[in-house]
Structure formats: structure tokens, C-alpha cells
Short mmCIF file of C-alpha atoms in Angstrom, two decimals:
data_model
loop_
_atom_site.label_atom_id
_atom_site.label_comp_id
_atom_site.label_asym_id
_atom_site.label_seq_id
_atom_site.Cartn_x
_atom_site.Cartn_y
_atom_site.Cartn_z
CA MET A 108 -41.85 -39.17 -23.88
CA ASP A 109 -38.10 -40.62 -24.54
CA GLU A 110 -35.04 -41.70 -22.93
CA HIS A 111 -33.80 -38.37 -22.51
CA THR A 112 -36.61 -36.87 -21.59
CA ARG A 113 -38.14 -36.96 -18.26
CA ILE A 114 -42.20 -36.86 -16.94
CA ASP A 115 -41.95 -33.71 -16.31
CA GLY A 116 -40.64 -32.84 -19.74
CA GLY A 117 -37.35 -31.71 -18.79
CA PRO A 118 -33.64 -32.63 -19.80
CA ARG A 119 -32.78 -36.56 -17.21
CA THR A 120 -28.93 -35.79 -18.11
CA ALA A 121 -26.45 -32.36 -18.95
CA VAL A 122 -22.84 -32.44 -19.74
CA VAL A 123 -21.18 -28.78 -18.31
CA VAL A 124 -18.42 -27.79 -20.12
CA GLY A 125 -15.93 -26.45 -17.47
CA ALA A 126 -14.89 -27.45 -14.22
CA GLY A 127 -14.39 -23.53 -13.11
CA ILE A 128 -17.26 -21.94 -10.42
CA VAL A 129 -19.48 -21.19 -13.09
CA GLY A 130 -19.42 -24.75 -14.39
CA LEU A 131 -19.89 -26.23 -11.43
CA SER A 132 -22.73 -24.15 -10.02
CA THR A 133 -24.41 -24.72 -12.93
CA ALA A 134 -24.35 -28.70 -12.59
CA TRP A 135 -24.94 -28.23 -8.64
CA PHE A 136 -27.93 -26.39 -9.20
CA LEU A 137 -28.70 -29.15 -12.08
CA GLN A 138 -28.50 -31.45 -9.32
CA ASP A 139 -31.03 -30.16 -7.17
CA HIS A 140 -33.52 -31.24 -9.69
CA GLY A 141 -33.27 -34.14 -10.08
CA VAL A 142 -30.38 -33.98 -12.80
CA GLU A 143 -27.77 -36.60 -13.70
CA VAL A 144 -24.26 -33.64 -14.12
CA THR A 145 -21.66 -35.19 -15.97
CA VAL A 146 -18.68 -31.97 -15.54
CA VAL A 147 -16.15 -31.92 -18.32
CA ASP A 148 -12.32 -30.23 -18.39
CA ARG A 149 -9.42 -30.30 -20.39
CA ASP A 150 -7.55 -29.15 -17.68
CA ASP A 151 -8.75 -30.06 -13.93
CA VAL A 152 -10.90 -28.19 -11.50
CA ALA A 153 -10.82 -24.38 -10.96
CA ALA A 154 -7.74 -24.92 -13.32
CA GLY A 155 -8.38 -21.30 -14.84
CA ALA A 156 -9.86 -18.10 -13.37
CA SER A 157 -11.29 -19.75 -10.45
CA TRP A 158 -8.02 -20.77 -8.69
CA GLY A 159 -5.46 -17.74 -8.52
CA ASN A 160 -8.71 -14.34 -8.52
CA ALA A 161 -8.53 -12.01 -5.16
CA GLY A 162 -11.98 -14.01 -3.69
CA TRP A 163 -14.37 -11.43 -3.21
CA LEU A 164 -17.68 -12.28 -3.16
CA SER A 165 -18.35 -8.32 -4.06
CA PRO A 166 -21.56 -7.36 -4.90
CA GLY A 167 -21.12 -3.95 -4.15
CA LEU A 168 -17.85 -3.60 -7.02
CA ALA A 169 -19.49 -5.83 -9.85
CA ILE A 170 -19.07 -2.31 -11.42
CA PRO A 171 -19.07 -3.25 -15.90
CA LEU A 172 -16.12 -2.51 -16.68
CA ASN A 173 -17.45 -0.05 -20.34
CA GLU A 174 -17.24 2.87 -18.63
CA PRO A 175 -16.14 5.43 -21.03
CA SER A 176 -13.05 6.50 -18.44
CA VAL A 177 -11.54 3.34 -19.48
CA LEU A 178 -11.60 4.06 -22.86
CA ARG A 179 -9.73 7.65 -22.63
CA TYR A 180 -7.60 5.20 -19.49
CA GLY A 181 -6.96 1.92 -22.33
CA LEU A 182 -5.68 4.72 -24.92
CA ARG A 183 -3.55 6.66 -22.81
CA THR A 184 -1.79 3.46 -21.87
CA LEU A 185 -2.41 1.00 -24.41
CA LEU A 186 1.02 -0.61 -25.13
CA ASP A 187 2.55 0.08 -21.32
CA ARG A 188 3.26 -2.90 -20.13
CA ASP A 189 3.63 -1.63 -16.47
CA ALA A 190 -0.08 -0.32 -16.75
CA PRO A 191 -3.33 -1.52 -15.09
CA LEU A 192 -4.91 -2.35 -18.80
CA HIS A 193 -2.71 -3.66 -20.77
CA VAL A 194 -2.67 -4.78 -24.53
CA PRO A 195 0.57 -6.31 -25.56
CA ALA A 196 1.32 -5.89 -29.63
CA THR A 197 -0.24 -8.22 -31.48
CA LEU A 198 -1.28 -9.15 -34.88
CA ASP A 199 -4.36 -10.79 -33.86
CA VAL A 200 -6.94 -9.60 -35.61
CA GLY A 201 -9.69 -11.11 -33.89
CA LEU A 202 -8.80 -8.95 -30.48
CA TRP A 203 -8.11 -5.66 -32.51
CA ARG A 204 -11.45 -6.66 -33.51
CA PHE A 205 -13.30 -7.29 -30.14
CA LEU A 206 -11.52 -4.16 -28.68
CA THR A 207 -13.59 -1.80 -31.67
CA ARG A 208 -16.71 -3.96 -30.28
CA PHE A 209 -15.88 -3.17 -26.08
CA ALA A 210 -14.63 0.69 -26.62
CA ALA A 211 -17.88 1.24 -28.71
CA HIS A 212 -19.33 0.16 -25.88
CA CYS A 213 -18.52 2.49 -23.62
CA THR A 214 -20.55 4.67 -23.64
CA TRP A 215 -22.69 6.29 -20.54
CA GLY A 216 -25.55 4.23 -22.77
CA ALA A 217 -24.08 1.22 -22.88
CA TRP A 218 -23.12 1.20 -19.14
CA GLN A 219 -25.80 1.75 -17.78
CA ARG A 220 -27.50 -0.79 -19.43
CA ALA A 221 -25.08 -3.51 -18.45
CA ALA A 222 -25.24 -1.72 -15.17
CA ARG A 223 -29.01 -2.66 -15.32
CA ALA A 224 -28.78 -5.99 -16.77
CA ASN A 225 -26.18 -7.38 -14.20
CA LEU A 226 -27.95 -6.06 -11.48
CA PRO A 227 -31.05 -9.06 -10.64
CA LEU A 228 -27.21 -11.23 -10.02
CA ASN A 229 -25.68 -8.94 -8.24
CA ALA A 230 -28.94 -8.58 -5.49
CA GLU A 231 -29.15 -12.36 -5.43
CA CYS A 232 -25.54 -13.78 -5.98
CA LEU A 233 -24.58 -13.58 -1.64
CA ALA A 234 -27.93 -16.03 -1.29
CA ALA A 235 -27.24 -18.58 -4.23
CA PHE A 236 -23.74 -18.88 -1.77
CA ASP A 237 -26.20 -19.28 1.22
CA VAL A 238 -28.35 -23.01 -1.16
CA LEU A 239 -24.58 -23.84 -1.59
CA ALA A 240 -23.08 -23.91 1.66
CA ALA A 241 -27.21 -25.08 3.91
CA GLY A 242 -26.77 -27.43 0.57
CA GLY A 243 -23.37 -29.21 1.70
CA VAL A 244 -20.93 -27.67 0.19
CA SER A 245 -18.35 -26.86 3.32
CA ALA A 246 -15.84 -24.41 2.20
CA PRO A 247 -16.99 -21.40 4.29
CA THR A 248 -17.51 -17.63 2.69
CA VAL A 249 -16.45 -14.99 5.41
CA SER A 250 -18.27 -12.08 5.68
CA ALA A 251 -15.97 -8.52 5.61
CA PRO A 252 -16.33 -4.80 4.45
CA ILE A 253 -14.04 -3.70 1.84
CA THR A 254 -11.90 -0.90 2.40
CA ALA A 255 -10.53 0.96 -0.60
CA LEU A 256 -7.28 2.99 -0.02
CA PHE A 257 -6.73 6.30 -1.31
CA THR A 258 -3.97 8.91 -1.09
CA SER A 259 -6.17 11.71 -1.40
CA ARG A 260 -10.19 12.51 -0.54
CA ARG A 261 -10.08 14.14 -3.87
CA GLN A 262 -8.48 10.88 -4.86
CA ALA A 263 -11.62 9.46 -3.76
CA THR A 264 -14.27 10.70 -5.65
CA GLY A 265 -13.97 7.99 -8.91
CA LEU A 266 -15.02 5.69 -7.11
CA LEU A 267 -17.21 7.62 -5.21
CA ARG A 268 -19.41 8.58 -8.12
CA GLU A 269 -19.88 5.28 -9.32
CA LEU A 270 -21.18 3.89 -6.45
CA ARG A 271 -23.55 7.02 -6.10
CA ARG A 272 -24.02 6.03 -10.56
CA ILE A 273 -24.47 1.98 -9.12
CA THR A 274 -27.37 3.08 -7.00
CA ALA A 275 -28.64 5.64 -9.17
CA GLU A 276 -29.93 2.23 -11.45
CA GLY A 277 -30.83 0.56 -8.52
CA GLY A 278 -27.96 -1.24 -6.76
CA GLU A 279 -28.55 -1.49 -2.77
CA ILE A 280 -24.88 -1.20 -1.68
CA THR A 281 -23.87 0.25 1.67
CA TYR A 282 -20.55 2.56 1.91
CA ARG A 283 -19.32 5.62 3.86
CA GLY A 284 -15.96 7.85 3.31
CA LEU A 285 -13.55 7.45 6.34
CA SER A 286 -10.55 10.13 6.80
CA GLY A 287 -6.90 8.89 7.13
CA ASP A 288 -6.93 7.97 10.21
CA GLU A 289 -10.26 6.12 10.20
CA VAL A 290 -8.55 4.29 7.55
CA ARG A 291 -5.75 3.37 9.20
CA ASP A 292 -6.99 2.16 11.82
CA LEU A 293 -9.59 -0.32 10.14
CA ALA A 294 -6.75 -1.43 7.36
CA PRO A 295 -3.34 -1.35 9.66
CA GLN A 296 -1.79 -2.55 6.29
CA ALA A 297 -2.03 1.33 5.38
CA SER A 298 0.53 3.62 4.89
CA PRO A 299 0.93 6.74 5.91
CA ARG A 300 0.34 7.96 2.53
CA ILE A 301 -2.77 7.10 2.85
CA GLY A 302 -5.50 10.69 3.57
CA ALA A 303 -8.23 9.06 2.83
CA GLY A 304 -10.57 6.02 2.51
CA VAL A 305 -14.35 4.10 1.38
CA ARG A 306 -15.86 1.45 3.36
CA LEU A 307 -18.41 -1.08 1.54
CA GLU A 308 -20.15 -3.08 3.95
CA GLY A 309 -22.02 -6.28 3.73
CA GLN A 310 -19.51 -7.95 0.91
CA ARG A 311 -17.30 -11.02 1.82
CA PHE A 312 -14.63 -12.95 0.63
CA VAL A 313 -13.39 -17.24 0.07
CA ASP A 314 -10.22 -19.22 -0.80
CA PRO A 315 -11.21 -19.42 -4.11
CA GLY A 316 -9.15 -22.78 -4.71
CA ALA A 317 -10.85 -24.03 -1.88
CA PHE A 318 -14.20 -23.20 -2.75
CA THR A 319 -14.36 -24.91 -6.17
CA ARG A 320 -13.09 -27.76 -5.31
CA ALA A 321 -15.49 -28.18 -2.36
CA LEU A 322 -18.63 -27.52 -4.73
CA ALA A 323 -16.66 -30.23 -7.15
CA ASP A 324 -16.33 -32.03 -4.00
CA SER A 325 -20.28 -31.62 -3.67
CA VAL A 326 -20.96 -32.27 -7.01
CA ARG A 327 -19.40 -36.06 -7.04
CA GLU A 328 -20.66 -36.40 -3.46
CA ARG A 329 -24.32 -36.12 -5.08
CA GLY A 330 -23.97 -38.69 -7.70
CA GLY A 331 -21.91 -36.33 -10.63
CA THR A 332 -18.98 -37.27 -12.59
CA ILE A 333 -16.12 -34.87 -13.00
CA ARG A 334 -14.00 -35.66 -16.18
CA THR A 335 -10.40 -34.07 -16.44
CA GLY A 336 -7.96 -33.67 -19.34
CA PHE A 337 -11.45 -33.81 -21.35
CA ASP A 338 -10.79 -31.10 -23.70
CA VAL A 339 -13.82 -30.51 -26.32
CA ARG A 340 -13.45 -30.42 -29.63
CA ASP A 341 -16.96 -30.50 -31.32
CA VAL A 342 -20.54 -29.72 -29.82
CA ARG A 343 -23.14 -32.03 -31.89
CA PRO A 344 -26.36 -31.49 -31.14
CA HIS A 345 -28.91 -34.37 -32.68
CA ASP A 346 -33.28 -34.02 -31.90
CA HIS A 347 -33.23 -35.43 -27.79
CA ALA A 348 -29.30 -35.11 -27.26
CA VAL A 349 -25.87 -33.31 -27.33
CA THR A 350 -22.45 -35.28 -28.07
CA LEU A 351 -18.71 -33.82 -27.00
CA GLU A 352 -16.18 -35.00 -28.63
CA ALA A 353 -12.95 -34.29 -26.92
CA ARG A 354 -10.35 -34.19 -28.89
CA SER A 355 -9.29 -37.68 -28.08
CA GLY A 356 -11.41 -38.79 -29.82
CA GLU A 357 -13.85 -40.20 -26.38
CA LEU A 358 -17.31 -39.05 -26.54
CA VAL A 359 -19.67 -37.66 -23.51
CA SER A 360 -23.97 -38.06 -24.83
CA ALA A 361 -26.53 -35.80 -22.75
CA SER A 362 -30.01 -34.54 -23.21
CA ALA A 363 -28.45 -30.93 -23.07
CA ALA A 364 -24.91 -29.10 -22.86
CA VAL A 365 -23.43 -26.19 -21.16
CA LEU A 366 -20.30 -24.23 -21.84
CA ALA A 367 -19.41 -22.83 -18.79
CA ASN A 368 -15.17 -22.89 -20.12
CA GLY A 369 -14.73 -19.02 -19.39
CA SER A 370 -12.31 -17.48 -22.31
CA TRP A 371 -12.13 -20.49 -24.77
CA LEU A 372 -16.31 -19.93 -24.80
CA SER A 373 -16.14 -18.42 -28.15
CA ARG A 374 -14.62 -21.47 -29.94
CA LEU A 375 -16.98 -23.75 -28.36
CA SER A 376 -19.94 -21.29 -28.64
CA ARG A 377 -19.70 -19.76 -32.19
CA ARG A 378 -21.15 -23.11 -33.69
CA ALA A 379 -24.26 -22.97 -31.28
CA GLY A 380 -25.16 -19.41 -33.21
CA VAL A 381 -23.21 -17.02 -30.53
CA ARG A 382 -21.97 -13.98 -32.09
CA VAL A 383 -21.12 -11.72 -28.90
CA PRO A 384 -17.06 -12.85 -28.96
CA VAL A 385 -15.49 -13.46 -25.07
CA ARG A 386 -11.77 -12.63 -24.71
CA ALA A 387 -9.71 -13.35 -22.24
CA GLY A 388 -8.45 -9.69 -19.61
CA ARG A 389 -6.17 -11.82 -17.61
CA GLY A 390 -5.29 -11.01 -14.23
CA TYR A 391 -2.05 -12.19 -12.57
CA SER A 392 -2.13 -12.34 -8.48
CA PHE A 393 0.54 -13.88 -6.09
CA THR A 394 0.84 -14.42 -2.11
CA VAL A 395 3.29 -11.92 0.58
CA PRO A 396 3.25 -12.47 4.32
CA THR A 397 2.45 -9.71 6.76
CA ASP A 398 3.91 -8.34 9.52
CA ARG A 399 0.11 -7.88 10.98
CA PRO A 400 -2.94 -9.87 10.58
CA VAL A 401 -5.07 -8.61 7.79
CA PRO A 402 -8.29 -7.93 9.23
CA GLY A 403 -10.30 -7.61 6.04
CA PRO A 404 -10.27 -6.89 1.59
CA VAL A 405 -8.22 -3.63 1.26
CA TYR A 406 -8.92 -2.49 -2.90
CA LEU A 407 -6.29 0.03 -4.09
CA PRO A 408 -8.41 1.47 -7.12
CA ASP A 409 -6.18 4.10 -8.97
CA VAL A 410 -3.90 1.21 -9.69
CA ARG A 411 -6.74 -1.62 -9.87
CA VAL A 412 -5.02 -3.78 -7.19
CA ALA A 413 -7.14 -6.04 -4.71
CA CYS A 414 -5.62 -7.63 -1.53
CA THR A 415 -7.75 -10.09 0.46
CA PRO A 416 -6.50 -12.41 3.80
CA TYR A 417 -5.28 -15.60 2.36
CA ARG A 418 -3.98 -18.59 4.62
CA ASP A 419 -2.34 -15.67 7.39
CA ALA A 420 -0.91 -14.06 4.51
CA LEU A 421 -2.23 -11.44 1.51
CA ARG A 422 -3.02 -12.38 -1.81
CA VAL A 423 -2.81 -9.71 -3.90
CA ALA A 424 -4.16 -9.80 -7.60
CA GLY A 425 -4.25 -6.62 -10.08
CA THR A 426 -4.61 -6.44 -13.75
CA MET A 427 -6.25 -6.54 -16.95
CA GLU A 428 -3.93 -8.10 -20.00
CA PHE A 429 -5.61 -8.78 -22.83
CA GLN A 430 -3.40 -11.78 -24.46
CA GLY A 431 -4.35 -15.13 -25.61
CA PRO A 432 -5.63 -17.41 -22.72
CA ASP A 433 -2.66 -20.37 -22.46
CA ALA A 434 0.16 -17.67 -22.55
CA ALA A 435 2.71 -17.23 -20.40
CA LEU A 436 2.74 -15.72 -17.15
CA ASP A 437 4.60 -12.17 -18.33
CA HIS A 438 6.79 -12.12 -14.52
CA ARG A 439 7.00 -8.20 -15.62
CA ARG A 440 3.16 -7.68 -14.72
CA ILE A 441 3.50 -9.16 -11.71
CA GLU A 442 6.50 -6.39 -11.26
CA ALA A 443 4.23 -3.74 -11.91
CA ILE A 444 1.37 -4.43 -9.46
CA VAL A 445 4.73 -4.79 -6.75
CA ALA A 446 5.18 -1.05 -7.59
CA SER A 447 2.30 0.25 -8.06
CA ALA A 448 1.03 -1.06 -4.61
CA ARG A 449 3.83 -0.70 -1.90
CA GLY A 450 4.44 2.86 -1.23
CA LEU A 451 0.27 2.28 -0.35
CA LEU A 452 0.94 -0.38 1.49
CA ASP A 453 3.04 -1.52 4.90
CA GLY A 454 4.54 -4.82 7.27
CA VAL A 455 4.05 -6.32 3.48
CA ARG A 456 7.39 -8.40 2.92
CA TRP A 457 7.05 -8.11 -0.93
CA ASP A 458 9.72 -10.04 -1.91
CA GLU A 459 8.95 -13.05 -0.67
CA ARG A 460 6.12 -13.46 -2.26
CA ARG A 461 5.12 -17.16 -3.66
CA ASP A 462 2.40 -18.66 -5.41
CA GLU A 463 2.45 -16.74 -8.61
CA TRP A 464 -0.36 -16.51 -11.17
CA VAL A 465 -1.70 -15.56 -13.85
CA GLY A 466 -5.62 -16.85 -15.14
CA PRO A 467 -7.61 -15.87 -18.05
CA ARG A 468 -11.42 -13.80 -17.29
CA PRO A 469 -13.82 -14.04 -20.09
CA VAL A 470 -14.78 -10.14 -21.42
CA THR A 471 -17.60 -9.81 -23.05
CA PRO A 472 -17.59 -6.29 -25.49
CA ASP A 473 -20.78 -5.35 -23.67
CA GLY A 474 -20.24 -5.34 -20.18
CA LYS A 475 -22.91 -8.62 -20.57
CA PRO A 476 -22.27 -11.92 -19.16
CA LEU A 477 -23.79 -14.92 -21.78
CA ILE A 478 -26.56 -16.58 -19.57
CA GLY A 479 -28.66 -19.16 -21.33
CA ALA A 480 -30.07 -21.36 -24.49
CA THR A 481 -27.99 -21.10 -28.20
CA ALA A 482 -29.12 -21.44 -31.75
CA ALA A 483 -28.70 -25.29 -31.25
CA PRO A 484 -31.27 -26.97 -29.59
CA GLY A 485 -30.04 -27.96 -26.07
CA VAL A 486 -26.85 -26.31 -25.98
CA TYR A 487 -26.06 -23.45 -23.64
CA VAL A 488 -23.70 -20.78 -22.49
CA ALA A 489 -22.98 -19.53 -19.27
CA GLY A 490 -20.00 -17.17 -18.78
CA GLY A 491 -18.39 -13.81 -20.01
CA HIS A 492 -18.48 -12.16 -16.65
CA GLY A 493 -14.93 -10.57 -16.78
CA MET A 494 -13.75 -9.85 -12.99
CA TRP A 495 -17.21 -10.79 -11.62
CA GLY A 496 -17.26 -14.59 -11.77
CA LEU A 497 -16.98 -15.81 -8.95
CA THR A 498 -19.37 -13.11 -7.34
CA GLN A 499 -22.50 -13.94 -9.54
CA GLY A 500 -21.42 -17.99 -10.38
CA PRO A 501 -23.75 -19.68 -8.31
CA ILE A 502 -26.37 -17.46 -9.39
CA THR A 503 -25.54 -17.93 -12.44
CA GLY A 504 -26.07 -21.69 -12.58
CA GLN A 505 -29.16 -21.70 -10.13
CA LEU A 506 -30.62 -19.23 -12.96
CA LEU A 507 -29.03 -21.10 -15.92
CA ALA A 508 -30.69 -24.39 -14.29
CA GLU A 509 -33.85 -23.26 -13.44
CA GLN A 510 -34.23 -22.54 -17.02
CA ILE A 511 -32.83 -25.49 -18.29
CA VAL A 512 -35.21 -28.05 -16.16
CA THR A 513 -39.14 -26.27 -17.28
CA GLY A 514 -37.93 -24.09 -20.59
CA LYS A 515 -38.86 -20.86 -18.93
CA ARG A 516 -36.25 -18.17 -19.35
CA PRO A 517 -36.14 -15.92 -15.59
CA GLU A 518 -36.43 -12.97 -16.49
CA ALA A 519 -33.53 -12.28 -14.56
CA LEU A 520 -32.17 -13.92 -17.59
CA ARG A 521 -33.28 -11.71 -20.20
CA PRO A 522 -31.09 -8.99 -20.80
CA LEU A 523 -28.39 -11.65 -20.88
CA ASP A 524 -29.23 -13.79 -23.80
CA PRO A 525 -26.39 -15.40 -25.54
CA LEU A 526 -27.74 -14.49 -29.03
CA ARG A 527 -28.01 -10.78 -28.68
#
């Protein structure tokens, strides 16, 4: 045994790159195993996709993106700046290579493999939030159904088919169809154009920024260190430790390192033998006041828009824009969300919106996150969850911490091998 190894063989210390929900969850659960943790981030806590997302904890809707209909839709709207799925004109060869790989995985066989791989995370994700709450993370999660709105019963069939496919693969989802009158009783913001709905029970939501900051506070209270403004440029494994070097020249060393830096993951993980690329599928959001309180999350599947009660108002989130993670916010994307949702919701003061935001969600081409050990000794990765990083973040951290400390990979992580 050496200074970097505990008597049980696990690491004494760990450094986590990324102060979002995935990285902080991993740090928290490592602390549960007695590991001393340092979290580093190039910006700040919840500075990436963990702040402005819809805040849904929705195992019922954590469905892989790579289905054939998405490919058909994407090809039809490829260069349409107002479409929910958008790829801007670019000469980025890496992006087109990624999209080619993504297209190759838009088959029912690949979708089925991705669905099965994600099911164990979805099955345990809410329980992992309960563990965090019991351990002192103070931000609440709110139990509430998600109500999906459609202009007709025919339009609702697409979501119903998706839910049936997931349940056929073993997912446990409770849902039912609604008439237009039932929808308006349950979701008073639904406009007269809404003629049908689908209600998913057993879901939750949070204020994502507040929750991530509360998780960071808990990590600090349990003895962890969080260093912001630490932009990692190199990861160097040694015999019994891993050293991270920042662009400033600062160094941090620990027994193990976890790369959980979201859409920037590939920049560091490629050097550790991870060949599955991660690209930014950027989402936009903003907050608007409403004439009446919003009782729970509302989903507009046909325009890919998610709406959530947020600080006595409504957070509206949507789009999947394949663009560089650091590119500036495109106001036209915000306007496209407003234009698509305006006629479907009443009592929403669209022109009084605030907190306009864009954040990069880390997407893999095969619909499966990357969680586990890399080819570099002592280096692990956790990322690539796409739109479901908040939902799956704590269970990811719980399972990965178990693997790091025990050296045994949980069965749930086997299909998510970063070296696949």
C-alpha cells in the first residue's frame, strides 16, 4: 500500500473535472466512500448545461434520440434555422463526421440497444436523488406529472408509440391519454387549439441551478474542495496518481481523476483512449411570467418544447442545435421557440421574457452515455447523457463512485463502457 491507496485498495483522493450535476454527483458519492475530493471547473458551478435546462427529473421521457424518425426529420430541416433540430452551415469536418455516425445509429436496432442501456439508469435515478436529499443536499425535488399537449388525438400517437416501445423494453412508465377538456383542467395554460394530451405520472422537477449549487455546497460541507477558473489542458497518469495541468500552469494531483466536463469531454478523453465522440447539442431556455400559476411541467412534443414552473413563472426550454459549445447565443433560436409555442399556450406573457440562455448538452452518436474507466490508469469518464444529464446525473455518480472505489464495474455500466 502507498500514500495514494487506502487499506481496502481504493483511492484516497480523487479530482473531478466539471462542476455540473454529473461531476458534483460523482464527487459527492466518492465522499460517501471516504474519498477526499477536489472538483475543478474552467468556469463555475453549474456554468454549463446544469443551469438553464428544463429541470425535469423524468425517467419516463429519457428516451434515446437516435430513432429513424429523428433522422428523417433532421434531413428535412437540416439548414432551417427555425426548426427544433438545427445544424448551422459549417465547414467543421468533425461535426459532419459526428453527424454521419449519428445517422448510422438511427435504426431501430441501435435505438433498442440504447434504450436497454439507459433503462437501469432510469430505473434508479429518482432513488439517487433521494439519497442526496437524505445526505444533506437541501434543494427540494418536486413530484409532479408531466402533461404533454397535442392539437389532436392523431398527433398524440407518436408519443404514445414511443412510450409503448420503452415499456416493451422493460421501462416502467405510468401514463394515460387525455381529451382536450381533461387537458385544460389539468394544464390551465393549454390553449383552445389543444385537443388531446398524455399524462405521465411518477415524474419530478427541480430548479436545476439551485439544485446544482446546493449539491456543490454539500460537497464543500463534507470536506471537499471546489476550484473554479481551472481550465484543464492536460491529464497525465502516473504509476499511482493522476496529475491535471491547467492552462495557467497550476497542477492538481490525486489517486484518480474523473472527466465530467460535459460537451468538452472529448478534448480530454481522447488522450485516454476514448474514441466515441461527444458533441454539443445546444439547448435554449428563457423565463416568462404567466397570468395564472402553472401546476406542473408541460411538454409540447410536436415543437420539442419543455415548460416548467420556475420561481413563480414558467421556464421554457427547447431546440437541439449542433453548434460549438462556446458559440454565442442565437436570438433567432429563442424567437423560433416563442413562435412555435405561442399558439399552444394561453396566459403566457411571451414579450416579457428574461434569463435568455443557451447551454451545451453532451451528445453521443449512439444514444448511450460514457461512464467508466478509460485506457489510462486511474482516469475515468462520466458524460454524454444528451438531454438527460440532470435526470441521470446522480445515479451516474453513484455507480461510477462504486466502480472507482471497489474496482468492480456495476452491471448497469457494462453497455456504457467508454472504450466501446
